[in-house]
PDB file of C-alpha atoms and ligand atoms in Angstrom:
ATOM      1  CA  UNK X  13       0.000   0.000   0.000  1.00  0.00           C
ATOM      2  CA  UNK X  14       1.537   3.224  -0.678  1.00  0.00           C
ATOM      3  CA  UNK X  15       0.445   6.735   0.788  1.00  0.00           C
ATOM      4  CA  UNK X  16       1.903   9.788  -0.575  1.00  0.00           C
ATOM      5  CA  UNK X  17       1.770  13.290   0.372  1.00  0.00           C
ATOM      6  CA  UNK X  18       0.954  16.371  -2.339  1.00  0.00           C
ATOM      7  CA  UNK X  19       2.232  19.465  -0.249  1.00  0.00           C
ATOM      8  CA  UNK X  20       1.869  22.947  -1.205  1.00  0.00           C
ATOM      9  CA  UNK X  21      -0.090  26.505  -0.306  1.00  0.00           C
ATOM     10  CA  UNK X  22      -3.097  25.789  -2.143  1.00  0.00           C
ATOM     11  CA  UNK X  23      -3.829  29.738  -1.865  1.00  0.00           C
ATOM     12  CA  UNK X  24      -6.014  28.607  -3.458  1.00  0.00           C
ATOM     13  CA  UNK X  25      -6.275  25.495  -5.210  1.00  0.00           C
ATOM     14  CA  UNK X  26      -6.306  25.589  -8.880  1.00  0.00           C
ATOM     15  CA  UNK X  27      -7.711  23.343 -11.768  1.00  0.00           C
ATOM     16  CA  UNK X  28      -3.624  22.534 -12.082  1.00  0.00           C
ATOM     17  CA  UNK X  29      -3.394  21.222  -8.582  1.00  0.00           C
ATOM     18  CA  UNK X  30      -6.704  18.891  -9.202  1.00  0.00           C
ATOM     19  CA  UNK X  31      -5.214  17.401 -12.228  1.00  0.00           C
ATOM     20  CA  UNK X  32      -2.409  15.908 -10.289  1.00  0.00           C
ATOM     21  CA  UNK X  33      -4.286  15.279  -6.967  1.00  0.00           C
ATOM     22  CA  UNK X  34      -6.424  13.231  -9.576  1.00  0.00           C
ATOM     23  CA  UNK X  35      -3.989  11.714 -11.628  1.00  0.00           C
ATOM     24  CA  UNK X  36      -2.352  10.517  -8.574  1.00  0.00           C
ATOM     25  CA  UNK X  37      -5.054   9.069  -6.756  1.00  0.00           C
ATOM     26  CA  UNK X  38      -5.720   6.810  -9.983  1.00  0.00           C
ATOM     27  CA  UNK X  39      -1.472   5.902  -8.623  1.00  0.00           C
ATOM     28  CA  UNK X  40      -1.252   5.418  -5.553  1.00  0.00           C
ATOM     29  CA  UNK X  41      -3.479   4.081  -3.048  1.00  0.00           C
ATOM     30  CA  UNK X  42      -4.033   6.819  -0.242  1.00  0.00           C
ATOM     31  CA  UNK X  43      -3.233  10.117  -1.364  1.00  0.00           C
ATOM     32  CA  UNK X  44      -2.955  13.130   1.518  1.00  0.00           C
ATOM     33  CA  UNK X  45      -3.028  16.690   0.441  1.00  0.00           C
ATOM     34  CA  UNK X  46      -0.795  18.697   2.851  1.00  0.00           C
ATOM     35  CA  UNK X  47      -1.856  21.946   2.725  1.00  0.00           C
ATOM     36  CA  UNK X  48       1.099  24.333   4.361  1.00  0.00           C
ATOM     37  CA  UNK X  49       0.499  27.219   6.641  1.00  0.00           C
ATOM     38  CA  UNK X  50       3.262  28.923   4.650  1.00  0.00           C
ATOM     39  CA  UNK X  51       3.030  32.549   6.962  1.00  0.00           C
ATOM     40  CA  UNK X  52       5.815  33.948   4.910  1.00  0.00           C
ATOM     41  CA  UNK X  53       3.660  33.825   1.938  1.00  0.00           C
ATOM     42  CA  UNK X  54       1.038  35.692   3.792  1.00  0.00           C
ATOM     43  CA  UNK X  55      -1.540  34.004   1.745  1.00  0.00           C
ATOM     44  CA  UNK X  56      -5.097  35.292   0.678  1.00  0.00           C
ATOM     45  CA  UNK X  57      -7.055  32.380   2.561  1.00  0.00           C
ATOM     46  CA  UNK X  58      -6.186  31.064   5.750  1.00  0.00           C
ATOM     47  CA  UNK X  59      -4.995  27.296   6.734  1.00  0.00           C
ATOM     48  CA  UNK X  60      -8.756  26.349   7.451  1.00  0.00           C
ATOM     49  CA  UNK X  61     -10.323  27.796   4.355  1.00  0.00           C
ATOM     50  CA  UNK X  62      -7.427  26.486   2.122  1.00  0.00           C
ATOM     51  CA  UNK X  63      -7.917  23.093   3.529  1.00  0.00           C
ATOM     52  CA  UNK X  64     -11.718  23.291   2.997  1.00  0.00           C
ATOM     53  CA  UNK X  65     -11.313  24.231  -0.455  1.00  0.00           C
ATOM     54  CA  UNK X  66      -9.131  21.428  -0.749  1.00  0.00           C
ATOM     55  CA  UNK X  67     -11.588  18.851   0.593  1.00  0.00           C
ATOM     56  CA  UNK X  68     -14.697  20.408  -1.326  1.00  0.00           C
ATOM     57  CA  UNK X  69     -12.589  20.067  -4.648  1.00  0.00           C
ATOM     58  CA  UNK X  70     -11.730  16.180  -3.995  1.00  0.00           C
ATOM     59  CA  UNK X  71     -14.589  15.087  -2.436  1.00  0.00           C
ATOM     60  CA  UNK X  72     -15.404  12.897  -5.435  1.00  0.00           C
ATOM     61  CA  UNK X  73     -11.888  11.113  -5.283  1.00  0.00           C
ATOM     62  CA  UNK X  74     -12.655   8.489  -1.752  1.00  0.00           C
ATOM     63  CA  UNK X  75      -8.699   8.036  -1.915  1.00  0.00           C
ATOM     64  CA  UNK X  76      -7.893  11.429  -1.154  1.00  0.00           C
ATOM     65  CA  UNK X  77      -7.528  13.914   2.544  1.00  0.00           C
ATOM     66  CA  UNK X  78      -6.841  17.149   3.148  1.00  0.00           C
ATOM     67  CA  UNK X  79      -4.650  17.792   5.711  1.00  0.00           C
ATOM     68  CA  UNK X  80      -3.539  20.509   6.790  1.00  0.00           C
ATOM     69  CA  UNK X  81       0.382  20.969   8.620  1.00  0.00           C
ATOM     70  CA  UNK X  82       2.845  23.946  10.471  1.00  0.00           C
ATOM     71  CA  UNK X  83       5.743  22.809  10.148  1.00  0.00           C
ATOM     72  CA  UNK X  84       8.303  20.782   8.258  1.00  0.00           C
ATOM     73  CA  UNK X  85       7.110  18.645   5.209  1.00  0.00           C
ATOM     74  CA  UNK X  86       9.586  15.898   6.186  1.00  0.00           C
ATOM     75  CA  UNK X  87       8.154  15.666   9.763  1.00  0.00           C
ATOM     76  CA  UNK X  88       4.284  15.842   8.618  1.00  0.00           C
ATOM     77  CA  UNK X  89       5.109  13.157   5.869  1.00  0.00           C
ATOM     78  CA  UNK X  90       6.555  10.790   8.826  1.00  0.00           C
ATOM     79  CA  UNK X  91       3.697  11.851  10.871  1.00  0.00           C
ATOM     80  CA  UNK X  92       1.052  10.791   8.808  1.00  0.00           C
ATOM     81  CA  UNK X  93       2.586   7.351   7.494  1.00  0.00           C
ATOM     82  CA  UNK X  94       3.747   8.312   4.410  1.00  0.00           C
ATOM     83  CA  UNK X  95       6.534   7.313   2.377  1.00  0.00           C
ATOM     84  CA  UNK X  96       6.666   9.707  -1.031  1.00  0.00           C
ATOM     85  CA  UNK X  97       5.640  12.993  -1.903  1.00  0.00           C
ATOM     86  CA  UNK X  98       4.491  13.851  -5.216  1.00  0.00           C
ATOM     87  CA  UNK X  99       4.534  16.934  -6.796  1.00  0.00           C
ATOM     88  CA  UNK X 100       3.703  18.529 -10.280  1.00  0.00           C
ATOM     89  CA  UNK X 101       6.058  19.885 -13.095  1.00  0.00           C
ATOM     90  CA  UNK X 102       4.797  22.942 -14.675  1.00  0.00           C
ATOM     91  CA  UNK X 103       7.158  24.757 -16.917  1.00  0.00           C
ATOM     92  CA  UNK X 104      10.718  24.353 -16.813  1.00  0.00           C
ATOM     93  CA  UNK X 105      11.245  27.261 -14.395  1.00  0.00           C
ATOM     94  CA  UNK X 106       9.750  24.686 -11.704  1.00  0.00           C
ATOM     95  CA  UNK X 107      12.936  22.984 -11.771  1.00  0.00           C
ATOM     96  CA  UNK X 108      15.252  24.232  -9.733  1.00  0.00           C
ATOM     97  CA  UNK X 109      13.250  25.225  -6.955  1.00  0.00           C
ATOM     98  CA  UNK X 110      11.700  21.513  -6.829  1.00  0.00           C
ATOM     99  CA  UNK X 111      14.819  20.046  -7.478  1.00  0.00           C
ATOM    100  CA  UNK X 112      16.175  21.852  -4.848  1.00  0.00           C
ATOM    101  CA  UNK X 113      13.323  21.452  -2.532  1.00  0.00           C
ATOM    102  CA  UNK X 114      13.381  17.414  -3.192  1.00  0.00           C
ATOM    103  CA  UNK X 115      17.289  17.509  -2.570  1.00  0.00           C
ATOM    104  CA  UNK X 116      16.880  18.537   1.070  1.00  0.00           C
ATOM    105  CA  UNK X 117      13.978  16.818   2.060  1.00  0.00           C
ATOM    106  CA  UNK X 118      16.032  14.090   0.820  1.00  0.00           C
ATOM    107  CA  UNK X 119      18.722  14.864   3.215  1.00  0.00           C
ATOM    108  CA  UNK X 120      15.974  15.676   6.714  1.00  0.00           C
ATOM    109  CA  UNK X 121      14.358  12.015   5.823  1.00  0.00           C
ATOM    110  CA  UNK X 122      16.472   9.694   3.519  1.00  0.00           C
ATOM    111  CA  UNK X 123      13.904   7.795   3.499  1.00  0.00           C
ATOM    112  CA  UNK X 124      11.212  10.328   1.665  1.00  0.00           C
ATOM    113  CA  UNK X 125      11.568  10.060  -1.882  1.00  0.00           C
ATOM    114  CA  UNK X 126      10.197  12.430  -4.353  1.00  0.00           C
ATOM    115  CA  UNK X 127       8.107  11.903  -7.430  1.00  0.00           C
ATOM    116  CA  UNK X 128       7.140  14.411 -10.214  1.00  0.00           C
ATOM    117  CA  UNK X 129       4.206  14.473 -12.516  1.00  0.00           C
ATOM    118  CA  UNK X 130       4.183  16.664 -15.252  1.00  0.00           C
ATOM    119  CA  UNK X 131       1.422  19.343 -15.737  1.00  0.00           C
ATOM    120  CA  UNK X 132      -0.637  18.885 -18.940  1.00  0.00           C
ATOM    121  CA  UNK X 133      -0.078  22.213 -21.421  1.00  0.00           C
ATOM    122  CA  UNK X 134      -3.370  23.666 -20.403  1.00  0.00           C
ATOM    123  CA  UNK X 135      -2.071  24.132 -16.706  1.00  0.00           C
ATOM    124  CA  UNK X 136       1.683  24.460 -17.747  1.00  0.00           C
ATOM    125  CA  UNK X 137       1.548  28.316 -16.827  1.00  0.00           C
ATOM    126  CA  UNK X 138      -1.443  28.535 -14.466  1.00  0.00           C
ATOM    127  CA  UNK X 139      -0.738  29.018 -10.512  1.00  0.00           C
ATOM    128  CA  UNK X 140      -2.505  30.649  -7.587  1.00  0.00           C
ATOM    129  CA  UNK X 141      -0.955  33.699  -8.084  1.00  0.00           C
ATOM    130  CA  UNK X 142      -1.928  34.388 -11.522  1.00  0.00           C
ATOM    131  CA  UNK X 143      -5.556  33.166 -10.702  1.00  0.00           C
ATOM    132  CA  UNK X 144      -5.176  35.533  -7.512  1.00  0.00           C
ATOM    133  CA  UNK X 145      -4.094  38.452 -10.009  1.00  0.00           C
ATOM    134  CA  UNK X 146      -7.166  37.935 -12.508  1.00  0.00           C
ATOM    135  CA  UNK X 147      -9.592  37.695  -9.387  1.00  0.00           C
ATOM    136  CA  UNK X 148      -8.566  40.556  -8.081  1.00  0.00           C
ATOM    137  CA  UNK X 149      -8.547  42.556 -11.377  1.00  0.00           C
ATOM    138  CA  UNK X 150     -12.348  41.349 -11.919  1.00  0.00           C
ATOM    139  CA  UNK X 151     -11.169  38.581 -15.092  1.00  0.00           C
ATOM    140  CA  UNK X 152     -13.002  35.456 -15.965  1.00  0.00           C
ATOM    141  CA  UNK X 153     -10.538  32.974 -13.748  1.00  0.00           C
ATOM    142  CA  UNK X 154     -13.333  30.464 -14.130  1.00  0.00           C
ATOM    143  CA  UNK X 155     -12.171  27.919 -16.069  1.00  0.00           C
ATOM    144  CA  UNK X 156      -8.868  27.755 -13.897  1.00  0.00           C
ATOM    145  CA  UNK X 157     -10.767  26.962 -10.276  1.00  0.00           C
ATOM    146  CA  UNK X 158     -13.154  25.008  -8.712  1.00  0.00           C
ATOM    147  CA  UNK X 159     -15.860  26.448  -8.499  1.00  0.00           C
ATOM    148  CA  UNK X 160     -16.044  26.375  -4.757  1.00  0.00           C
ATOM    149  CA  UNK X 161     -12.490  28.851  -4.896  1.00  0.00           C
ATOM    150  CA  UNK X 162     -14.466  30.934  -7.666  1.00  0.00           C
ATOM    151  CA  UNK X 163     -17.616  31.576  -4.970  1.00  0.00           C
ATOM    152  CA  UNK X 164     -14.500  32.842  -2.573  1.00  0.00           C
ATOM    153  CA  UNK X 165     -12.281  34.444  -4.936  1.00  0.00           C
ATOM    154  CA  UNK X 166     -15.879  36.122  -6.148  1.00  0.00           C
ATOM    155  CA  UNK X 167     -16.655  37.531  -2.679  1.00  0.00           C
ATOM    156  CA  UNK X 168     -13.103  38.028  -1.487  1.00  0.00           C
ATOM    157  CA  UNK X 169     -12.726  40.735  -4.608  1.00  0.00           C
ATOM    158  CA  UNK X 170     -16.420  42.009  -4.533  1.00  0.00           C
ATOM    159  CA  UNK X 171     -16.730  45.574  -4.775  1.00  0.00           C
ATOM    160  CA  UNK X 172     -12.967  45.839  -4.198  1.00  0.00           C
TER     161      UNK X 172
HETATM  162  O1  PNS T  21       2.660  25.509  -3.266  1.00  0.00           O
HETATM  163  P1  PNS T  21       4.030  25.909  -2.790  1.00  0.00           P
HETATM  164  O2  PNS T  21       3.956  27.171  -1.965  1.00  0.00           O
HETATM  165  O3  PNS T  21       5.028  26.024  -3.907  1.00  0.00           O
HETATM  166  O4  PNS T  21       4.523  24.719  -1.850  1.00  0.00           O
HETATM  167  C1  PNS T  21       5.732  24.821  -1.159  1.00  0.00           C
HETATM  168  C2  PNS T  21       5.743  23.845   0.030  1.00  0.00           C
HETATM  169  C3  PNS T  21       4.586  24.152   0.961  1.00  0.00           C
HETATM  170  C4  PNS T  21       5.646  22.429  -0.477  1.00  0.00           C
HETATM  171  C5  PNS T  21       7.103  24.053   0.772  1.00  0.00           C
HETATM  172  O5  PNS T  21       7.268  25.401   1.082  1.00  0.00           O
HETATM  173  C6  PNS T  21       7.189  23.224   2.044  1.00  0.00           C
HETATM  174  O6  PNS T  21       7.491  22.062   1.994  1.00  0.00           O
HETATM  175  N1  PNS T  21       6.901  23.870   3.196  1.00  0.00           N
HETATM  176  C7  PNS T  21       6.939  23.241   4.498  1.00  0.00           C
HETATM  177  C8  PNS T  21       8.155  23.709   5.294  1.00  0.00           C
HETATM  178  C9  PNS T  21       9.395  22.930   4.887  1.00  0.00           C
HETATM  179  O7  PNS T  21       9.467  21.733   5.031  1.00  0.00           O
HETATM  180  N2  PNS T  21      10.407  23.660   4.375  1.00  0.00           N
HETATM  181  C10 PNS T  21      11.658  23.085   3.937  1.00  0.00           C
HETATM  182  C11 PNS T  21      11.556  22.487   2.548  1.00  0.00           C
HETATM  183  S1  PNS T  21      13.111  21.911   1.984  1.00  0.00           S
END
């Protein structure tokens, strides 16, 4: 049985970030969605609406949890019984930071290993900070959410 972990910020989640959680789950047999508190990105939605969003998204998929963690990925990956973390490729300017990223973790937990998946071309450039830029300039992000983070997004730039 293998568990894996798909960490990020989720501020919020995107149609990108469902493609893998979904893709994955069809992998692996538990999949947990670690959802960082990431303060120094001083995100848009707290930990506890990220994580809902999270869950709302995935509730179809019975293989897959949101979690959410505060502290190291390494430690949270041991904590909940897990023994890879998977992340998505977008374009190759993911690279280096993930490549870096999966180095150390590497070195905190030897025995965490890393796996990529790469992000179909219609999510190759999308992230939460573009969709947070659109939102906020009043743009159709629609297609790039679910539409449980559109509702939010919606109200969170209403009249703003
Ligand atoms: O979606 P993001 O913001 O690119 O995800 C980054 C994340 C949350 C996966 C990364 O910042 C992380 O692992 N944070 C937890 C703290 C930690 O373990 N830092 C050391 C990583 S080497």
């Amino acid at each position: 049985m293998t568990r894996v972990v798909i960490p990020g910020t989720f501020d919020p989640i995107t149609s990108g970030h469902l493609d893998i959680i979904t893709r994955a789950a069809q992998i692996f047999d538990e999949v947990i969605v670690g959802v960082a508190a990431s303060r120094a990105k001083h995100p848009l939605f707290d930990l506890e609406k990220r994580t809902e969003f999270v869950k709302q998204a995935t509730q179809s998929l019975p293989n897959v949890q949101a979690k959410a963690f505060d502290g190291l990925l390494v430690d949270f990956v041991q904590e909940v019984e897990a023994t890879v973390v998977v992340k998505g490729l977008r374009a190759i300017t993911d690279f280096e930071y993930e490549f870096q990223q999966s180095a150390l973790n590497g070195q905190l937990n030897n025995k965490i290993e890393t796996m990529f998946i790469m992000s179909p071309p219609q999510y190759m450039f999308l992230s939460s900070s573009i969709v947070r830029e659109i939102a906020s300039l009043h743009g159709d992000f629609s297609e790039f959410v679910p539409s449980c983070v559109e509702e939010a997004l919606l109200r969170e730039f209403e009249g703003k």
